[in-house]
GROMACS .gro file of C-alpha atoms in nm:
model
  124
    1UNK     CA    1 -10.897   0.210  19.238
    2UNK     CA    2 -10.962   0.038  19.567
    3UNK     CA    3 -10.909  -0.330  19.487
    4UNK     CA    4 -10.739  -0.501  19.196
    5UNK     CA    5 -10.938  -0.800  19.088
    6UNK     CA    6 -10.884  -0.969  18.754
    7UNK     CA    7 -10.868  -1.297  18.571
    8UNK     CA    8 -10.516  -1.390  18.461
    9UNK     CA    9 -10.443  -1.607  18.161
   10UNK     CA   10 -10.213  -1.842  18.355
   11UNK     CA   11 -10.424  -1.875  18.672
   12UNK     CA   12 -10.695  -2.133  18.731
   13UNK     CA   13 -11.041  -1.980  18.754
   14UNK     CA   14 -11.360  -2.175  18.821
   15UNK     CA   15 -11.517  -2.247  18.481
   16UNK     CA   16 -11.847  -2.084  18.579
   17UNK     CA   17 -11.666  -1.759  18.665
   18UNK     CA   18 -11.468  -1.754  18.341
   19UNK     CA   19 -11.791  -1.825  18.148
   20UNK     CA   20 -11.968  -1.532  18.319
   21UNK     CA   21 -11.690  -1.293  18.226
   22UNK     CA   22 -11.670  -1.410  17.864
   23UNK     CA   23 -12.051  -1.409  17.829
   24UNK     CA   24 -12.066  -1.041  17.925
   25UNK     CA   25 -11.821  -0.950  17.652
   26UNK     CA   26 -12.004  -1.170  17.401
   27UNK     CA   27 -12.322  -0.977  17.486
   28UNK     CA   28 -12.144  -0.639  17.443
   29UNK     CA   29 -12.002  -0.731  17.101
   30UNK     CA   30 -12.323  -0.632  16.920
   31UNK     CA   31 -12.282  -0.273  17.042
   32UNK     CA   32 -11.925  -0.251  16.912
   33UNK     CA   33 -11.997  -0.353  16.554
   34UNK     CA   34 -11.849  -0.107  16.307
   35UNK     CA   35 -11.745   0.156  16.560
   36UNK     CA   36 -11.450   0.259  16.773
   37UNK     CA   37 -11.512   0.112  17.118
   38UNK     CA   38 -11.343   0.168  17.454
   39UNK     CA   39 -11.290  -0.126  17.691
   40UNK     CA   40 -11.240   0.070  18.015
   41UNK     CA   41 -11.067  -0.120  18.297
   42UNK     CA   42 -10.975  -0.391  18.046
   43UNK     CA   43 -10.748  -0.589  18.280
   44UNK     CA   44 -10.537  -0.830  18.077
   45UNK     CA   45 -10.741  -0.761  17.763
   46UNK     CA   46 -10.921  -1.092  17.706
   47UNK     CA   47 -11.251  -0.904  17.666
   48UNK     CA   48 -11.093  -0.653  17.430
   49UNK     CA   49 -10.983  -0.940  17.208
   50UNK     CA   50 -11.343  -1.062  17.185
   51UNK     CA   51 -11.476  -0.712  17.118
   52UNK     CA   52 -11.209  -0.631  16.858
   53UNK     CA   53 -11.367  -0.879  16.615
   54UNK     CA   54 -11.658  -0.633  16.575
   55UNK     CA   55 -11.461  -0.313  16.514
   56UNK     CA   56 -11.177  -0.094  16.631
   57UNK     CA   57 -11.084  -0.105  17.000
   58UNK     CA   58 -10.897   0.099  17.255
   59UNK     CA   59 -10.823  -0.084  17.579
   60UNK     CA   60 -10.759   0.115  17.897
   61UNK     CA   61 -10.651   0.012  18.245
   62UNK     CA   62 -10.488   0.186  18.539
   63UNK     CA   63 -10.274  -0.112  18.643
   64UNK     CA   64  -9.931  -0.134  18.483
   65UNK     CA   65  -9.909  -0.508  18.554
   66UNK     CA   66 -10.240  -0.576  18.376
   67UNK     CA   67 -10.131  -0.379  18.071
   68UNK     CA   68  -9.800  -0.566  18.066
   69UNK     CA   69  -9.990  -0.895  18.054
   70UNK     CA   70 -10.224  -0.757  17.785
   71UNK     CA   71  -9.927  -0.660  17.566
   72UNK     CA   72  -9.877  -1.024  17.464
   73UNK     CA   73 -10.212  -1.036  17.277
   74UNK     CA   74 -10.195  -1.138  16.913
   75UNK     CA   75 -10.264  -0.931  16.714
   76UNK     CA   76 -10.162  -0.651  16.950
   77UNK     CA   77 -10.419  -0.444  17.134
   78UNK     CA   78 -10.414  -0.065  17.138
   79UNK     CA   79 -10.343  -0.017  17.510
   80UNK     CA   80 -10.366   0.305  17.710
   81UNK     CA   81 -10.286   0.354  18.077
   82UNK     CA   82 -10.547   0.568  18.246
   83UNK     CA   83 -10.804   0.621  18.516
   84UNK     CA   84 -11.170   0.554  18.434
   85UNK     CA   85 -11.270   0.862  18.637
   86UNK     CA   86 -11.040   1.090  18.430
   87UNK     CA   87 -11.032   0.941  18.080
   88UNK     CA   88 -10.751   1.073  17.854
   89UNK     CA   89 -10.974   1.104  17.545
   90UNK     CA   90 -11.162   1.383  17.370
   91UNK     CA   91 -11.536   1.410  17.420
   92UNK     CA   92 -11.734   1.198  17.175
   93UNK     CA   93 -11.435   0.980  17.083
   94UNK     CA   94 -11.615   0.644  17.099
   95UNK     CA   95 -11.922   0.479  16.958
   96UNK     CA   96 -11.934   0.231  17.247
   97UNK     CA   97 -11.812   0.220  17.607
   98UNK     CA   98 -11.763  -0.123  17.763
   99UNK     CA   99 -11.660  -0.170  18.123
  100UNK     CA  100 -11.734  -0.468  18.347
  101UNK     CA  101 -11.650  -0.536  18.712
  102UNK     CA  102 -11.535  -0.175  18.756
  103UNK     CA  103 -11.771   0.061  18.936
  104UNK     CA  104 -11.764  -0.128  19.266
  105UNK     CA  105 -11.388  -0.065  19.292
  106UNK     CA  106 -11.401   0.313  19.249
  107UNK     CA  107 -11.408   0.592  19.505
  108UNK     CA  108 -11.606   0.821  19.273
  109UNK     CA  109 -11.869   0.635  19.075
  110UNK     CA  110 -12.030   0.964  18.964
  111UNK     CA  111 -11.707   1.073  18.795
  112UNK     CA  112 -11.686   0.732  18.625
  113UNK     CA  113 -12.041   0.763  18.486
  114UNK     CA  114 -11.980   1.124  18.378
  115UNK     CA  115 -11.661   1.027  18.194
  116UNK     CA  116 -11.834   0.737  18.021
  117UNK     CA  117 -12.108   0.974  17.904
  118UNK     CA  118 -11.852   1.236  17.795
  119UNK     CA  119 -11.640   1.010  17.573
  120UNK     CA  120 -11.930   0.834  17.398
  121UNK     CA  121 -12.080   0.989  17.086
  122UNK     CA  122 -12.447   1.085  17.086
  123UNK     CA  123 -12.644   0.768  17.024
  124UNK     CA  124 -12.354   0.546  17.134
   0.00000   0.00000   0.00000
């Protein structure tokens, strides 16, 4: 990961920026209904919390400090530390793959896309 960029719960963020981030997750919720979904590069997990209302979630991030902040979610998130270009999951593990504000920070965007394709079930 080249740059760490995330919204923190205790940091002021312009309302328009926070709205954009939340709106993306609200849009993605329909694709997570009734399936196991992966929120790749979840940051502090605020998006995973929104997605979790639709089905089961796994939240992954490479940054230890982001996962530490995400651990305070109630109810708890299922958090995994990992790299989006080398996902630690079996092929076809997920019905949905959600990942925002990620690809522009990676050295190998082809590996990222290949991993997303690999872990999502056919039709996901």
